[in-house]
Short mmCIF file of C-alpha atoms in Angstrom, two decimals:
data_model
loop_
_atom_site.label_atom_id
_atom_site.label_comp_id
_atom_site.label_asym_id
_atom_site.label_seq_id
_atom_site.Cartn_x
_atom_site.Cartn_y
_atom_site.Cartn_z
CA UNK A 1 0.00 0.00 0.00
CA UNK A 2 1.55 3.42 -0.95
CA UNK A 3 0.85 6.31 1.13
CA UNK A 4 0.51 9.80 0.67
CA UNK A 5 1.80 11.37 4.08
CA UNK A 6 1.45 15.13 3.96
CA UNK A 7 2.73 16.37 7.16
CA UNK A 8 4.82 19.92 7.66
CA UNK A 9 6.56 18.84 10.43
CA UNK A 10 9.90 17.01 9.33
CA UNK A 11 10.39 15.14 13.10
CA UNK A 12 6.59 14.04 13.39
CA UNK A 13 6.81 12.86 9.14
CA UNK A 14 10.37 10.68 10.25
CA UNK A 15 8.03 9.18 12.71
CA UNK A 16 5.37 8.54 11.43
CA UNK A 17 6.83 7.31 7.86
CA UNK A 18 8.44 4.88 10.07
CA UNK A 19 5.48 3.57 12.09
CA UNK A 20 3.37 2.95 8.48
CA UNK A 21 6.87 1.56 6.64
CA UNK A 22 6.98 -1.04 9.48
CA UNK A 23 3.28 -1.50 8.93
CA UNK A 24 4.26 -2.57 5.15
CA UNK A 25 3.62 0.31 3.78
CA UNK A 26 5.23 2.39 1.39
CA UNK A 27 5.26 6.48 2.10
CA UNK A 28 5.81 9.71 0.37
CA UNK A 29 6.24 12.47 2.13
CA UNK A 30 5.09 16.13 1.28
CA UNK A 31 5.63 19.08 3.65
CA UNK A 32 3.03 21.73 1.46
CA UNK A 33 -0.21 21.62 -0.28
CA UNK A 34 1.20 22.17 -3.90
CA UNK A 35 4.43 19.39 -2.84
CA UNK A 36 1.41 17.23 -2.02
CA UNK A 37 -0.06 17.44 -5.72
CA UNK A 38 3.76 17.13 -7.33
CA UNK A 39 3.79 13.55 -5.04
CA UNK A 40 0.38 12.50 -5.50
CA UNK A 41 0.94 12.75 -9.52
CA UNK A 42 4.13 11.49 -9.26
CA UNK A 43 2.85 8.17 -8.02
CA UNK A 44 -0.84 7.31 -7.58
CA UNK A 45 -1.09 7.27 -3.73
CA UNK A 46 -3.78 4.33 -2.12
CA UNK A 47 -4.63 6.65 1.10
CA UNK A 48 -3.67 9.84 1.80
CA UNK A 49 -2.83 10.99 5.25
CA UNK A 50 -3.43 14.81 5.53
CA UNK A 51 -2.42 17.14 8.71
CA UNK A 52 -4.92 20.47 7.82
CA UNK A 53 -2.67 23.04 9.44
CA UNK A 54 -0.04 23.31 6.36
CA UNK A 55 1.65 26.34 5.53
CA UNK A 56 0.39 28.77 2.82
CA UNK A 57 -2.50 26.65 1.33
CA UNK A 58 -3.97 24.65 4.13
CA UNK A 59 -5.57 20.96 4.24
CA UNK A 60 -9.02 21.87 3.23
CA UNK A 61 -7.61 23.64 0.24
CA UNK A 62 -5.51 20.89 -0.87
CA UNK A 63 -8.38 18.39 -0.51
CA UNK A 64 -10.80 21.13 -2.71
CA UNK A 65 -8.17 20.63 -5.37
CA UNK A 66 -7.25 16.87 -4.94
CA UNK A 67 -10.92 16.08 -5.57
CA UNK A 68 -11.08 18.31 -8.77
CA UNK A 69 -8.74 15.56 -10.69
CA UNK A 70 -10.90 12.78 -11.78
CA UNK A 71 -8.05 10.33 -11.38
CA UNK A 72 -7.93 10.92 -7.76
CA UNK A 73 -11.41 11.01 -6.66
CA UNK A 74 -11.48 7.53 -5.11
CA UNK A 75 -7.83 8.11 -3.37
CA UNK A 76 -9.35 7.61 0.49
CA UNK A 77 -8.08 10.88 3.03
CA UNK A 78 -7.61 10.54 6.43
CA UNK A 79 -7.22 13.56 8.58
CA UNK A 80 -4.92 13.02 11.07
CA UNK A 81 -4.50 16.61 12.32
CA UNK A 82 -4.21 19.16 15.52
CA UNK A 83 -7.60 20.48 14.44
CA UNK A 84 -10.31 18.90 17.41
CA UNK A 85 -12.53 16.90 15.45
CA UNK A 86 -14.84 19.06 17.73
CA UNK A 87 -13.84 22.10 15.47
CA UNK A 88 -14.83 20.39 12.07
CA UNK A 89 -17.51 19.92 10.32
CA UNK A 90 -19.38 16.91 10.87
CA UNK A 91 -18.25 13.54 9.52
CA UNK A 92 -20.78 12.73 7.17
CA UNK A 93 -20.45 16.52 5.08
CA UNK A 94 -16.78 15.48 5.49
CA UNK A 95 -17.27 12.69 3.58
CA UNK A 96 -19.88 13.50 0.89
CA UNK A 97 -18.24 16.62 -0.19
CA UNK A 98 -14.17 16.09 0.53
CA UNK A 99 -14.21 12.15 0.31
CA UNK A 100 -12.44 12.03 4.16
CA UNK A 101 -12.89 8.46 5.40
CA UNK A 102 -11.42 8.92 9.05
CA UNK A 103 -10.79 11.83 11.18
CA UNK A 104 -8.00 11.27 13.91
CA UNK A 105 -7.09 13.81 16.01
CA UNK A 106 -3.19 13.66 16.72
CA UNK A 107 -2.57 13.93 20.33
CA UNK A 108 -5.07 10.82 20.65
CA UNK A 109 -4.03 9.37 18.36
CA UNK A 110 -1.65 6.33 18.99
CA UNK A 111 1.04 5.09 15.94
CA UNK A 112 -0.64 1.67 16.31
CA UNK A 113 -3.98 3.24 15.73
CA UNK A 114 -3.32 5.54 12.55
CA UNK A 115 -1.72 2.34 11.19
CA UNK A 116 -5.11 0.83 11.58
CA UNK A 117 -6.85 3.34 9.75
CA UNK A 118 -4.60 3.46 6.87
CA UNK A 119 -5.26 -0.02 6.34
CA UNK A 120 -8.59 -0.09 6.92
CA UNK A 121 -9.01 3.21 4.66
CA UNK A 122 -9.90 1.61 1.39
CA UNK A 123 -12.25 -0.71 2.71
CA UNK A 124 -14.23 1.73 4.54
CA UNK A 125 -14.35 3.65 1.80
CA UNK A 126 -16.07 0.77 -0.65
CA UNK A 127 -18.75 0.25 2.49
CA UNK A 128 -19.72 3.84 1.62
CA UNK A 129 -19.83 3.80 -1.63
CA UNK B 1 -13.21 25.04 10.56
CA UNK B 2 -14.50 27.12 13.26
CA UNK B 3 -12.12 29.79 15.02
CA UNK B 4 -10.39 28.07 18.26
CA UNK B 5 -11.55 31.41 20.00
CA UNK B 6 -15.41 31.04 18.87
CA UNK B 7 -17.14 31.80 21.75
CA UNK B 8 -14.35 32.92 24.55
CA UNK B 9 -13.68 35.80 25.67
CA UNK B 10 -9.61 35.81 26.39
CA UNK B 11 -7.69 38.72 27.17
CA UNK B 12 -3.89 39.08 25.29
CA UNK B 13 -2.35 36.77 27.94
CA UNK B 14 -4.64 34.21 27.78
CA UNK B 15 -4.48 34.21 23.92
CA UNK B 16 -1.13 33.66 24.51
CA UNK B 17 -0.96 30.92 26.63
CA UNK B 18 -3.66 28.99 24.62
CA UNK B 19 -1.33 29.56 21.49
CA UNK B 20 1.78 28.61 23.74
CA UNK B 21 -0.07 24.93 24.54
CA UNK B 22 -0.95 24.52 21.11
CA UNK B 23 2.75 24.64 20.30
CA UNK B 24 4.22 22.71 23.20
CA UNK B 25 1.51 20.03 22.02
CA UNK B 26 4.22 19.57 19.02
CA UNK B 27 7.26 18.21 20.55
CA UNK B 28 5.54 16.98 23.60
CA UNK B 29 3.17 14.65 20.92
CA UNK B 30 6.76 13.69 19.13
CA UNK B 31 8.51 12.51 21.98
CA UNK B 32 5.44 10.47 22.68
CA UNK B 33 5.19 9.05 19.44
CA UNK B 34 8.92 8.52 19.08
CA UNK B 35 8.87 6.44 22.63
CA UNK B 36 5.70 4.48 20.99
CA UNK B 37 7.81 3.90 17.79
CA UNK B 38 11.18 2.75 20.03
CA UNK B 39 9.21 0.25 22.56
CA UNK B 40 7.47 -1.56 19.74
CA UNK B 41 10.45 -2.30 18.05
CA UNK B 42 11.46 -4.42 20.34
CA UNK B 43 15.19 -3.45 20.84
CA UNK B 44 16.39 -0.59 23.10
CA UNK B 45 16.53 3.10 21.87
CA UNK B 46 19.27 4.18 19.97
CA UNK B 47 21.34 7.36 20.38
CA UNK B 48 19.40 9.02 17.51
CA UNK B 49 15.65 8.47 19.24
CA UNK B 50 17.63 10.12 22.41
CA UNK B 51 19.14 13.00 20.77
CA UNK B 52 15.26 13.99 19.18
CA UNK B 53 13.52 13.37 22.61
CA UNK B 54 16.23 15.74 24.01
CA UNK B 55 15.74 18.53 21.10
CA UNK B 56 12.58 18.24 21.61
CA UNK B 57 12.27 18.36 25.16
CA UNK B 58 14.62 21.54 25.29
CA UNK B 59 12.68 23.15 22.82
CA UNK B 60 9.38 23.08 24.71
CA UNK B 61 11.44 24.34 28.07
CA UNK B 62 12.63 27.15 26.62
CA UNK B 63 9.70 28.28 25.05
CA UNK B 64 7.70 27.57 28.24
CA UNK B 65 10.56 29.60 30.30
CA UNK B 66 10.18 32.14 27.63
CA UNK B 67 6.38 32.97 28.26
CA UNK B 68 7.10 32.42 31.90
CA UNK B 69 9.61 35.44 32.07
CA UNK B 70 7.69 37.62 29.74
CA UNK B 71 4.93 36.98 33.01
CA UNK B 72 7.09 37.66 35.45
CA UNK B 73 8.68 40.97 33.87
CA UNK B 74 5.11 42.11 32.68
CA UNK B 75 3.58 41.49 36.11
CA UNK B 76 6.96 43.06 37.87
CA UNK B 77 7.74 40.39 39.74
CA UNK B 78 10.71 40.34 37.96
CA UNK B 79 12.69 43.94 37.13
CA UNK B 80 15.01 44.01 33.84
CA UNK B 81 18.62 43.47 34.34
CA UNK B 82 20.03 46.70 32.22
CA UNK B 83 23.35 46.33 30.77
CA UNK B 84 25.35 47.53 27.67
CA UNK B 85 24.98 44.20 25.30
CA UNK B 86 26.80 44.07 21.83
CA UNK B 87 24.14 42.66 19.24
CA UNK B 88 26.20 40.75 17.84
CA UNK B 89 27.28 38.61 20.59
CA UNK B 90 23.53 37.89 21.42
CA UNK B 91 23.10 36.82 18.26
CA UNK B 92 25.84 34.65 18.10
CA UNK B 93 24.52 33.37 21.52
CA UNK B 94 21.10 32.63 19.91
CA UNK B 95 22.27 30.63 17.26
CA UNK B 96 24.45 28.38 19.25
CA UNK B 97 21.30 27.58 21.33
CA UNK B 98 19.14 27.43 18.14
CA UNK B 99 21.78 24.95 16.76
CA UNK B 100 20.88 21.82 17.70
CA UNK B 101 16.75 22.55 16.89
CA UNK B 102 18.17 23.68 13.24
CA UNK B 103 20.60 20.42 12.73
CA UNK B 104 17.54 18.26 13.64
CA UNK B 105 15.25 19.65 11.42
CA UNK B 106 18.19 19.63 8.37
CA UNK B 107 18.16 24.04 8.20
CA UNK B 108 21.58 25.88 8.11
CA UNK B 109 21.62 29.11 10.21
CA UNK B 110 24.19 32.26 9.16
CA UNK B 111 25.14 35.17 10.83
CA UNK B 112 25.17 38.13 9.85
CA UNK B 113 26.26 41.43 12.43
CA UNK B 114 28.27 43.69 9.79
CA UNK B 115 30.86 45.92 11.51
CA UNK B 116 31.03 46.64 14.66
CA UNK B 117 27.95 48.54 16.25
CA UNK B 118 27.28 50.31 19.15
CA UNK B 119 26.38 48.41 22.42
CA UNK B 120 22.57 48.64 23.49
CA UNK B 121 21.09 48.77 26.63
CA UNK B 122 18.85 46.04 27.63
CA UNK B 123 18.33 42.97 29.69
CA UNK B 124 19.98 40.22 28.04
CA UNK B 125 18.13 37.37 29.59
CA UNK B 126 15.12 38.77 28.27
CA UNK B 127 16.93 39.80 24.78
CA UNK B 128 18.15 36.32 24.43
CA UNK B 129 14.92 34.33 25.17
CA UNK B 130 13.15 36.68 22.39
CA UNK B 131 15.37 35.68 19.20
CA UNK B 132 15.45 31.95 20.59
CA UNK B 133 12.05 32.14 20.59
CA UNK B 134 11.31 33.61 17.28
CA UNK B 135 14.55 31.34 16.17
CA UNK B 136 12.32 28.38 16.83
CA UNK B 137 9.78 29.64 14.73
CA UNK B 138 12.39 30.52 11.85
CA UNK B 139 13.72 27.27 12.22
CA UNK B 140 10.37 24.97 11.76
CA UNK B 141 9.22 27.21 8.93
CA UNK B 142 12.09 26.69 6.93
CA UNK B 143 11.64 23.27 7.80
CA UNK B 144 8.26 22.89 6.03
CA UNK B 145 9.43 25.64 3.19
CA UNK B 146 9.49 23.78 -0.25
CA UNK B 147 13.03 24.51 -0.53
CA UNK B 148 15.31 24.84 1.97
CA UNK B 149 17.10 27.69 2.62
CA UNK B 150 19.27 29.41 5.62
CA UNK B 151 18.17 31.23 8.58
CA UNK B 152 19.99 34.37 8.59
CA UNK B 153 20.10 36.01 11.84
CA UNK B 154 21.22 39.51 10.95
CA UNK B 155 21.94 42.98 12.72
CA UNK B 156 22.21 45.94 10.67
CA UNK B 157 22.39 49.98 11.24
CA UNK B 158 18.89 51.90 10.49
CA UNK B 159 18.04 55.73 10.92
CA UNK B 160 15.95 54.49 13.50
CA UNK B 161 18.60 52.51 15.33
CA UNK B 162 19.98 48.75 15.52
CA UNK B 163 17.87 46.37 13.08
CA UNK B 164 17.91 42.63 14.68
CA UNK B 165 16.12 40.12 13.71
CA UNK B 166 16.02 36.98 11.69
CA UNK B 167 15.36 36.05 8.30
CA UNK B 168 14.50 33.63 5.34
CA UNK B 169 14.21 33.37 2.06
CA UNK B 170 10.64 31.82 1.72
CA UNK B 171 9.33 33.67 4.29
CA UNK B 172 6.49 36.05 2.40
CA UNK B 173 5.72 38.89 4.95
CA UNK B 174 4.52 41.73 4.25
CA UNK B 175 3.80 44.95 6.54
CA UNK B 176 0.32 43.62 6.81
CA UNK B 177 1.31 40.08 7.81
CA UNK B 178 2.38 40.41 11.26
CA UNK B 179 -0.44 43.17 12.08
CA UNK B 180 -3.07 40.02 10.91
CA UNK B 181 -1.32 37.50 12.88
CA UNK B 182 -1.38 39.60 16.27
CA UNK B 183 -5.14 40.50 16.15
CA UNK B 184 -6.15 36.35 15.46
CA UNK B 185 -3.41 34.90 17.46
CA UNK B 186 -5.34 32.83 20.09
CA UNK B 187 -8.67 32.93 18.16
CA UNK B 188 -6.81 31.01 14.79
CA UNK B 189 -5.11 27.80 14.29
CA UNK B 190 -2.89 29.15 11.93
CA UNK B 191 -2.38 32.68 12.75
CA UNK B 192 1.18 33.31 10.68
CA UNK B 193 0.13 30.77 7.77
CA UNK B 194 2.69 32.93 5.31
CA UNK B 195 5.72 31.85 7.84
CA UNK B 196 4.48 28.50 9.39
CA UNK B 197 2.01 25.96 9.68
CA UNK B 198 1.21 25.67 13.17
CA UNK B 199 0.51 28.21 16.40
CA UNK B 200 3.81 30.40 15.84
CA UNK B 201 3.55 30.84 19.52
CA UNK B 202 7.20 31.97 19.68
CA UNK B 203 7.05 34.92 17.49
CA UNK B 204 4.25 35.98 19.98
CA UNK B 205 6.15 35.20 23.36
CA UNK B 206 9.05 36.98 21.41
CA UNK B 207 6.67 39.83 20.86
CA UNK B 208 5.63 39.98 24.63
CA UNK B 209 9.32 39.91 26.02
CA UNK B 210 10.47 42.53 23.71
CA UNK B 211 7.55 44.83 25.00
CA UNK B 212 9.44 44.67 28.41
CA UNK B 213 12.24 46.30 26.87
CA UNK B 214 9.64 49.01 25.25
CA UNK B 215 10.48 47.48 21.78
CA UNK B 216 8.42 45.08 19.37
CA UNK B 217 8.47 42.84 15.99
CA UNK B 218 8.29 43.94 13.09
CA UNK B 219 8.54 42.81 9.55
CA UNK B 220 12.09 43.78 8.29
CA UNK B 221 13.64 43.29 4.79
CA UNK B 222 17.41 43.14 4.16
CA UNK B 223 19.48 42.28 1.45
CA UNK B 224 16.79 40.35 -0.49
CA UNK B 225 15.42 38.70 2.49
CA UNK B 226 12.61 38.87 4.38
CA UNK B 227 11.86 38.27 8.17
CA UNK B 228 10.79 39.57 12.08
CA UNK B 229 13.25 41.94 13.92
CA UNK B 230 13.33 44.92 16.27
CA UNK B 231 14.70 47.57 16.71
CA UNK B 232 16.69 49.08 19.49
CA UNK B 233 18.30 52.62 20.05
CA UNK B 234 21.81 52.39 21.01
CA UNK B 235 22.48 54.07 24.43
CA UNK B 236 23.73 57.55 24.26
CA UNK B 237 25.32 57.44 27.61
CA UNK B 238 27.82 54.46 26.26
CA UNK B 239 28.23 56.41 23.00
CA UNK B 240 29.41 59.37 25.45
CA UNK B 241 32.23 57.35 27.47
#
């Protein structure tokens, strides 16, 4: 499985890239909306794992213009972010409009547990479909 | 996404401190996650995982004894230390303390202090814990900048005094910028999104200690580059002797 990891932070990307690459997974890493769009077209990423709070464009940005390529409108996203999920909208408008399968806030977020969701990512989002 | 502040009413110190545990969250969440990632390996902790837990760990204790002396000062339980301090010394003090946050995060820092300049007067505690501060900042923006370029901390002559500051390349700030920043910081997630991704809390606990020393931040261009600085009046009296 080949993941999209979009995270600014270099220390918390090392860490988790390593937690999903001992998980069997292969990860690119992007620091920025627009390096996000370079990796995702690069290679075709199975689930992407997006932190909102990115410098210059944020998370909800890049996810209005991931969705606008018709080749990547059935890529699963999973927030995992410092954004409460208490601050969002709710799941369900979430999912209809941005195609977000999971929402995982960060500091609750064990590695174990966001290694869970990126596997589970694909299949949850087949169930709503 | 709803403003963090929707709904509270919070005063400038308590938008600062909200910020300020918004950032600590950050290095506080990787040394969690890092001690996750070592104990399920299975093998013991290398010196790598203990040199990041230890940047890490510094990094939130200064920032945290950064906002606690801009308190203490503020609320005068604390008075400033005034002494003659040559700018360039303090600077080269900041970036040996910023050096090991830079070198784990893969940014280069320069210095740049020109000829010699007059000393200032000011409390160098408080001085120093303001550009480590904002350094910290610096330092995790140019992390997450699409190309990686050097932190330049840089002191410079102005009609208006001593320019010192720091600076980067990718760092798009405009006179506007840090005006924006200050009126949402505590209400906004992302209240600097043109320098950095998260809180920024350190170019506002910067901001508050420099206010001690009746100075503040503002957005400063030199030689091509763009950053935060302040300036300070050099003291007549030393000019004098």
């Amino acid at each position: 499985m080949h993941i999209l990891l979009i995270e600014p932070d270099a220390v918390q990307a090392n860490i988790y890239r390593d937690a999903l690459q001992k998980a069997g997974c292969t990860v690119a890493h992007a620091v920025s909306a627009q390096a996000a769009v370079h990796r995702a077209d690069e290679r075709l990423p199975d689930v992407v794992v997006l932190e909102l709070q990115l410098p210059g464009h944020n998370g909800v940005e890049f996810l209005y213009e991931f969705r606008s390529y018709p080749e990547w409108l059935r890529v699963p996203v999973i927030l995992h972010t410092f954004v409460p999920p208490s601050e969002l909208a709710p799941a369900a408008v979430l999912c209809t409009e941005l195609g977000v399968c999971k929402v995982l806030y960060k500091p609750a977020t064990a590695l174990a547990d966001l290694c869970v969701a990126v596997q589970t990512a694909p299949i949850v989002l087949e169930g709503r479909e | 996404m709803r403003q963090v502040g929707d709904g509270l009413q919070l005063n400038g110190q308590e938008r600062l401190f909200l910020g300020l545990t918004e950032q600590l969250t950050r290095p506080l969440l990787a040394i969690s996650r890092l001690s996750e990632l070592a104990n399920s390996g299975g093998e013991a902790p290398s010196a790598e995982y203990w040199q990041v837990v230890q940047v890490m760990a510094d990094a939130s204790l200064q920032l945290a004894e950064s906002y606690a002396l801009s308190l203490r000062v503020h609320g005068q339980a604390t008075s400033l230390a005034l002494e003659p301090i040559a700018i360039s010394s303090l600077l080269y003090d900041t970036a040996e303390l910023l050096a090991p946050l830079a070198r784990q995060y893969g940014v280069e820092l320069e210095l740049d202090t020109g000829p010699r300049m007059q000393p200032v007067m000011v409390d160098r505690a408080v001085l120093l814990s303001a550009f480590e501060s904002l350094g910290q900042v610096f330092v995790a923006a140019q992390a997450e900048a699409a190309e990686r370029l050097p932190v330049r901390l840089s002191a410079h002559r102005s009609r208006y005094g001593i320019v010192a500051g720091l600076y980067s390349g990718s760092a798009h700030l405009g006179a506007e910028s840090l005006r924006r920043a200050q009126a949402v910081q505590g209400r906004a997630r992302q209240p600097f999104p043109q320098l950095v991704g998260g809180p920024a809390a350190g170019v506002f606990v910067a901001n508050s200690l420099l206010e001690t020393l009746a100075a503040r931040l503002h957005v400063a261009r030199y030689h091509r580059l763009t950053g935060l600085a302040t300036t300070l009046r050099p003291s007549c009296q030393l000019q004098l002797v």
